[in-house]
Tab-separated table of C-alpha atoms in Angstrom:
chain	number	residue	atom	x	y	z
C	21	MET	CA	26.230	-69.466	-0.131
C	22	ALA	CA	23.347	-67.518	-1.571
C	23	THR	CA	22.303	-66.369	1.729
C	24	THR	CA	25.808	-65.117	2.607
C	25	THR	CA	26.074	-63.348	-0.674
C	26	LYS	CA	22.870	-61.470	-0.078
C	27	LYS	CA	23.987	-60.439	3.277
C	28	LYS	CA	27.308	-59.093	1.982
C	29	LYS	CA	25.369	-57.139	-0.708
C	30	ALA	CA	22.956	-55.755	1.891
C	31	ALA	CA	25.909	-54.703	4.101
C	32	SER	CA	27.824	-53.000	1.274
C	33	LYS	CA	24.783	-51.179	0.099
C	34	PRO	CA	24.393	-47.792	1.904
C	35	SER	CA	21.194	-47.203	3.727
C	36	GLN	CA	18.639	-44.655	2.623
C	37	SER	CA	19.152	-42.629	5.676
C	38	ALA	CA	22.942	-42.609	4.991
C	39	GLN	CA	22.338	-41.458	1.428
C	40	LEU	CA	20.022	-38.732	2.685
C	41	SER	CA	22.525	-37.484	5.129
C	42	SER	CA	25.291	-37.389	2.549
C	43	THR	CA	23.123	-35.341	0.183
C	44	GLY	CA	21.096	-33.702	2.689
C	45	ASP	CA	20.595	-29.921	3.169
C	46	ASP	CA	22.755	-28.688	6.059
C	47	ASP	CA	20.935	-25.216	6.166
C	48	PRO	CA	20.421	-24.307	9.898
C	49	LEU	CA	16.741	-23.394	9.552
C	50	PRO	CA	14.559	-26.390	10.520
C	51	ILE	CA	11.375	-26.481	8.296
C	52	SER	CA	9.141	-27.917	11.019
C	53	ARG	CA	10.032	-25.355	13.639
C	54	TYR	CA	9.881	-22.571	11.095
C	55	VAL	CA	6.450	-23.577	10.021
C	56	SER	CA	5.276	-23.484	13.570
C	57	LEU	CA	6.767	-20.179	14.369
C	58	THR	CA	5.415	-18.764	11.031
C	59	GLY	CA	1.769	-19.990	11.760
C	60	THR	CA	2.017	-18.390	15.310
C	61	GLN	CA	3.426	-15.142	13.824
C	62	ALA	CA	0.672	-15.102	11.188
C	63	VAL	CA	-2.104	-15.596	13.890
C	64	LEU	CA	-0.598	-12.797	16.048
C	65	LEU	CA	-0.229	-10.340	13.107
C	66	MET	CA	-3.868	-10.884	12.101
C	67	PHE	CA	-4.769	-10.366	15.828
C	68	SER	CA	-2.794	-7.119	15.596
C	69	MET	CA	-4.803	-6.057	12.523
C	70	LEU	CA	-8.362	-7.052	13.358
C	71	VAL	CA	-8.566	-7.095	17.299
C	72	LEU	CA	-5.814	-4.809	18.692
C	73	PRO	CA	-7.241	-1.575	17.171
C	74	ARG	CA	-10.408	-2.140	19.303
C	75	THR	CA	-8.394	-1.063	22.194
C	76	THR	CA	-9.331	2.591	21.268
C	77	LEU	CA	-12.793	1.946	22.542
C	78	THR	CA	-11.331	1.798	26.087
C	79	PHE	CA	-10.610	5.575	25.817
C	80	GLU	CA	-13.078	6.842	23.277
C	81	ASP	CA	-16.770	6.537	22.568
C	82	LEU	CA	-17.515	5.037	19.081
C	83	PRO	CA	-18.725	7.901	16.757
C	84	LEU	CA	-21.571	7.426	14.358
C	85	GLN	CA	-20.883	6.310	10.850
C	86	SER	CA	-20.591	9.474	8.507
C	87	SER	CA	-20.241	7.872	5.099
C	88	SER	CA	-22.012	5.185	3.034
C	89	LEU	CA	-25.090	5.462	5.322
C	90	ASP	CA	-27.237	3.580	2.840
C	91	ARG	CA	-24.950	0.423	3.592
C	92	PRO	CA	-24.052	0.270	7.199
C	93	GLN	CA	-20.704	-1.576	7.778
C	94	ALA	CA	-20.351	-4.650	10.007
C	95	ALA	CA	-20.253	-3.832	13.764
C	96	TRP	CA	-16.855	-5.493	14.124
C	97	MET	CA	-15.370	-3.158	11.560
C	98	ALA	CA	-16.545	0.196	13.182
C	99	PRO	CA	-13.728	0.459	15.865
C	100	LEU	CA	-11.184	-0.071	13.065
C	101	THR	CA	-12.572	2.569	10.529
C	102	ALA	CA	-13.657	5.271	13.142
C	103	TRP	CA	-9.976	6.227	13.851
C	104	PRO	CA	-7.781	5.133	11.008
C	105	ASP	CA	-4.564	6.711	12.330
C	106	ARG	CA	-4.991	5.089	15.670
C	107	SER	CA	-6.022	1.712	14.179
C	108	VAL	CA	-2.707	1.536	12.097
C	109	ALA	CA	-0.823	2.782	15.021
C	110	TRP	CA	-2.079	-0.152	17.179
C	111	MET	CA	-1.235	-2.406	14.329
C	112	ALA	CA	2.343	-1.099	14.383
C	113	VAL	CA	2.353	-1.730	18.181
C	114	GLY	CA	1.329	-5.322	17.786
C	115	ALA	CA	3.660	-5.905	14.878
C	116	ALA	CA	6.541	-4.563	16.882
C	117	ILE	CA	6.019	-7.050	19.703
C	118	VAL	CA	5.554	-10.009	17.204
C	119	GLN	CA	8.536	-9.077	15.204
C	120	SER	CA	10.779	-8.669	18.230
C	121	TYR	CA	9.942	-12.197	19.315
C	122	TRP	CA	10.313	-13.631	15.756
C	123	ALA	CA	13.633	-11.888	15.249
C	124	SER	CA	14.996	-13.191	18.597
C	125	LYS	CA	14.310	-16.750	17.272
C	126	ALA	CA	15.571	-16.118	13.651
C	127	VAL	CA	18.898	-14.656	14.809
C	128	SER	CA	20.194	-18.115	15.753
C	129	TRP	CA	19.575	-19.354	12.207
C	130	ILE	CA	21.735	-16.444	10.824
C	131	GLU	CA	24.349	-17.096	13.309
C	132	ASP	CA	24.610	-20.677	12.159
C	133	ASP	CA	24.955	-19.489	8.671
C	134	LEU	CA	27.736	-17.199	9.858
C	135	SER	CA	29.491	-20.081	11.525
C	136	LYS	CA	29.518	-21.989	8.318
C	137	GLU	CA	30.896	-19.086	6.217
C	138	THR	CA	33.572	-18.130	8.664
C	139	GLY	CA	34.491	-21.533	10.084
C	140	ILE	CA	33.942	-20.343	13.613
C	141	LYS	CA	32.221	-22.725	15.929
C	142	LYS	CA	28.597	-22.042	16.632
C	143	GLU	CA	29.201	-21.655	20.306
C	144	GLU	CA	31.691	-18.831	19.823
C	145	THR	CA	29.370	-17.107	17.288
C	146	ARG	CA	26.447	-17.289	19.857
C	147	LEU	CA	28.718	-16.169	22.599
C	148	GLN	CA	29.700	-13.077	20.530
C	149	GLU	CA	25.984	-12.456	19.773
C	150	GLY	CA	25.184	-12.654	23.509
C	151	GLU	CA	27.901	-10.045	24.285
C	152	HIS	CA	26.415	-7.610	21.744
C	153	SER	CA	22.696	-8.482	21.847
C	154	VAL	CA	21.542	-5.277	23.537
C	155	LYS	CA	23.677	-3.164	21.227
C	156	ASN	CA	22.284	-4.995	18.217
C	157	VAL	CA	18.624	-4.608	19.378
C	158	ILE	CA	19.269	-0.832	19.745
C	159	ARG	CA	20.901	-0.603	16.348
C	160	ALA	CA	18.041	-2.543	14.834
C	161	TRP	CA	15.289	-0.327	16.247
C	162	GLY	CA	17.500	2.799	15.249
C	163	ALA	CA	17.508	1.295	11.730
C	164	THR	CA	13.750	0.795	11.953
C	165	LEU	CA	13.063	4.395	12.872
C	166	LEU	CA	15.243	5.562	10.090
C	167	GLY	CA	13.440	3.324	7.653
C	168	SER	CA	10.041	4.695	8.850
C	169	VAL	CA	11.312	8.161	7.857
C	170	CYS	CA	12.461	6.810	4.342
C	171	PHE	CA	8.984	5.054	3.924
C	172	HIS	CA	7.165	8.142	4.897
C	173	ALA	CA	9.022	10.193	2.241
C	174	LEU	CA	8.480	7.414	-0.310
C	175	ILE	CA	4.768	7.334	0.488
C	176	LEU	CA	4.550	11.048	-0.020
C	177	ILE	CA	6.322	10.850	-3.326
C	178	LEU	CA	3.755	8.265	-4.452
C	179	GLY	CA	0.864	10.534	-3.842
C	180	ALA	CA	-0.119	10.584	-0.048
C	181	PRO	CA	-1.365	13.939	1.288
C	182	ILE	CA	1.651	16.205	2.340
C	183	THR	CA	-0.050	18.853	4.456
C	184	THR	CA	-2.896	16.633	5.971
C	185	HIS	CA	-3.172	13.186	7.422
C	186	ILE	CA	0.429	13.331	8.552
C	187	ARG	CA	-0.038	10.962	11.536
C	188	HIS	CA	-1.939	8.646	9.313
C	189	THR	CA	0.932	8.437	6.786
C	190	TYR	CA	3.563	8.028	9.381
C	191	ALA	CA	1.755	5.332	11.175
C	192	LEU	CA	1.701	3.338	7.839
C	193	ALA	CA	5.355	4.138	7.375
C	194	LEU	CA	6.220	2.918	10.840
C	195	LEU	CA	4.239	-0.328	10.278
C	196	LEU	CA	6.096	-0.929	6.921
C	197	SER	CA	9.395	-0.366	8.545
C	198	ILE	CA	8.686	-2.717	11.432
C	199	LEU	CA	7.603	-5.480	9.031
C	200	SER	CA	10.327	-5.054	6.512
C	201	VAL	CA	13.332	-3.536	8.317
C	202	TYR	CA	13.503	-4.681	11.916
C	203	ALA	CA	13.942	-8.494	11.479
C	204	PRO	CA	16.833	-8.247	8.829
C	205	ALA	CA	18.463	-5.414	10.991
C	206	ARG	CA	18.233	-7.558	14.049
C	207	CYS	CA	19.405	-10.772	12.496
C	208	LEU	CA	22.055	-9.558	10.012
C	209	THR	CA	22.995	-6.533	12.247
C	210	VAL	CA	23.300	-3.080	10.823
C	211	PRO	CA	26.753	-2.153	9.202
C	212	LEU	CA	28.429	0.902	10.318
C	213	PHE	CA	30.638	3.118	8.032
C	214	ASN	CA	33.855	2.677	9.853
C	215	GLY	CA	35.723	0.752	7.201
C	216	SER	CA	36.282	-2.517	9.210
C	217	ALA	CA	36.328	-5.840	7.490
C	218	LYS	CA	33.244	-7.043	9.307
C	219	ASP	CA	31.156	-4.119	8.237
C	220	GLN	CA	32.228	-4.313	4.748
C	221	THR	CA	31.138	-8.008	4.753
C	222	LEU	CA	27.792	-6.998	6.298
C	223	ARG	CA	27.335	-4.410	3.526
C	224	ILE	CA	27.987	-6.983	0.857
C	225	LYS	CA	25.499	-9.242	2.423
C	226	TRP	CA	22.843	-6.511	2.748
C	227	SER	CA	23.576	-5.530	-0.968
C	228	ARG	CA	23.294	-9.217	-2.198
C	229	LEU	CA	19.951	-9.653	-0.265
C	230	PHE	CA	18.106	-6.464	-0.866
C	231	THR	CA	19.667	-5.152	-4.075
C	232	ASN	CA	20.418	-8.345	-6.015
C	233	LEU	CA	17.582	-10.241	-4.386
C	234	LYS	CA	19.751	-13.274	-3.846
C	235	ALA	CA	19.198	-15.424	-0.789
C	236	LYS	CA	21.699	-18.309	-0.334
C	237	SER	CA	19.959	-20.190	2.597
C	238	ARG	CA	16.561	-20.889	3.972
C	239	ALA	CA	17.313	-18.373	6.888
C	240	GLU	CA	18.008	-15.494	4.401
C	241	ARG	CA	14.864	-16.368	2.384
C	242	ALA	CA	12.902	-16.093	5.628
C	243	LEU	CA	14.023	-12.552	5.940
C	244	LEU	CA	13.937	-11.423	2.397
C	245	TYR	CA	10.599	-12.781	1.011
C	246	PRO	CA	8.365	-11.393	3.787
C	247	SER	CA	10.004	-7.961	3.756
C	248	LEU	CA	9.695	-7.506	-0.096
C	249	ILE	CA	6.098	-8.817	-0.281
C	250	ALA	CA	4.994	-6.669	2.803
C	251	VAL	CA	5.978	-3.609	0.779
C	252	PHE	CA	4.400	-4.986	-2.419
C	253	GLY	CA	1.101	-5.753	-0.496
C	254	ALA	CA	1.071	-2.168	0.900
C	255	TRP	CA	1.371	-0.983	-2.716
C	256	CYS	CA	-1.473	-3.259	-3.878
C	257	GLY	CA	-3.550	-2.222	-0.864
C	258	ALA	CA	-3.686	1.473	-2.178
C	259	TYR	CA	-5.701	0.400	-5.151
C	260	PRO	CA	-9.075	0.251	-3.317
C	261	LEU	CA	-8.594	3.806	-2.197
C	262	ALA	CA	-9.271	5.061	-5.719
C	263	LEU	CA	-12.708	3.311	-5.994
C	264	ASP	CA	-15.694	5.631	-5.483
C	265	TRP	CA	-17.607	3.353	-3.243
C	266	ASP	CA	-17.239	5.752	-0.321
C	267	ARG	CA	-16.950	2.985	2.335
C	268	PRO	CA	-15.564	3.626	5.807
C	269	TRP	CA	-12.889	0.958	5.272
C	270	GLN	CA	-11.486	3.007	2.444
C	271	ALA	CA	-10.210	5.601	4.720
C	272	TRP	CA	-6.460	6.381	4.425
C	273	PRO	CA	-4.333	4.356	5.284
C	274	LEU	CA	-6.393	1.215	6.336
C	275	THR	CA	-6.192	-0.794	3.090
C	276	PRO	CA	-2.421	-0.298	2.487
C	277	ALA	CA	-1.788	-1.277	6.185
C	278	ALA	CA	-3.873	-4.360	5.810
C	279	GLY	CA	-2.085	-5.061	2.549
C	280	ALA	CA	1.319	-4.766	4.222
C	281	ILE	CA	0.380	-7.394	6.945
C	282	ILE	CA	-1.299	-9.778	4.503
C	283	GLY	CA	1.660	-9.521	2.146
C	284	TYR	CA	4.060	-10.168	4.922
C	285	ILE	CA	2.231	-13.350	5.835
C	286	VAL	CA	2.096	-14.453	2.163
C	287	GLY	CA	5.838	-13.819	2.025
C	288	SER	CA	6.505	-15.911	5.022
C	289	PHE	CA	4.605	-18.947	3.574
C	290	ALA	CA	6.213	-18.344	0.153
C	291	SER	CA	9.634	-18.748	1.711
C	292	ILE	CA	8.475	-22.029	3.357
C	293	VAL	CA	7.332	-23.353	0.005
C	294	VAL	CA	10.498	-22.295	-1.919
C	295	SER	CA	12.840	-23.609	0.877
C	296	SER	CA	10.884	-26.856	0.953
C	297	VAL	CA	11.259	-27.344	-2.786
C	298	TYR	CA	15.024	-26.700	-2.548
C	299	TYR	CA	15.186	-29.111	0.400
C	300	LEU	CA	13.344	-31.870	-1.445
C	301	ALA	CA	15.512	-31.320	-4.512
C	302	ARG	CA	18.641	-31.906	-2.566
C	303	THR	CA	17.597	-34.650	-0.249
C	304	LEU	CA	15.356	-36.967	-2.413
C	305	PRO	CA	17.469	-39.561	-4.126
C	306	ASP	CA	17.624	-39.408	-7.826
C	307	PRO	CA	15.702	-42.127	-9.368
C	308	ARG	CA	18.007	-42.390	-12.252
C	309	LYS	CA	20.898	-43.226	-9.966
C	310	THR	CA	19.042	-45.707	-7.855
C	311	LYS	CA	18.151	-48.065	-10.798
């Protein structure tokens, strides 16, 4: 009788996996896959920052160091500091390729969010995205170019040279726009001003994310955090320019560009940490209820 009673109690008690599924996080962003993609993205962005600018050596001979002659810089840094505008332009090219690939993966997570909000099946949402994918990519790059103009104006307002170093400043603005504008524009799509209900919903979502800074899901945090911290990193990267060390790496705009890329990587991993904390808080059983 005692054995039968124990079996009944065991059968009536829900399993741990069932408890986790009932309280689990149904956000569409898989943490394990996001971590692997973020790691790959970080490596490729660092490659774009440190290695890709050396491509200029294919077309030009390396000039002699003209500043800080008492402390020669490392040989691997010379191609980066010899042509600052070209170096940042190569960083922007590399970032464009990396962001295009990453956004193509992240858009499916946003589509799953949309299917939950509207009640439309995931297959129908992805079919609609497939029909308009080329148009959405063109709109996203259009928004990125427009964002680069806005960033250029903002950088000038914050003290960049107005009549000189125009290519340098725009290269930095383009890099910032690629890092902070393209992925949200590609995944969320850019709202138009035609008054349709869909565009009004998109404008509300953009306002919630980038004005109120409120992300409702892991997928939205994956877009919001890197974009914001990339801009903050570029701002922090401007501080070494004011130091009177006269080092070649202090040439405009190398340090803000490096700060933007490093800030983007930090923001990506910050979104993983925050999303993991929310995930564990919702999926781990409450010890007070299990006693």
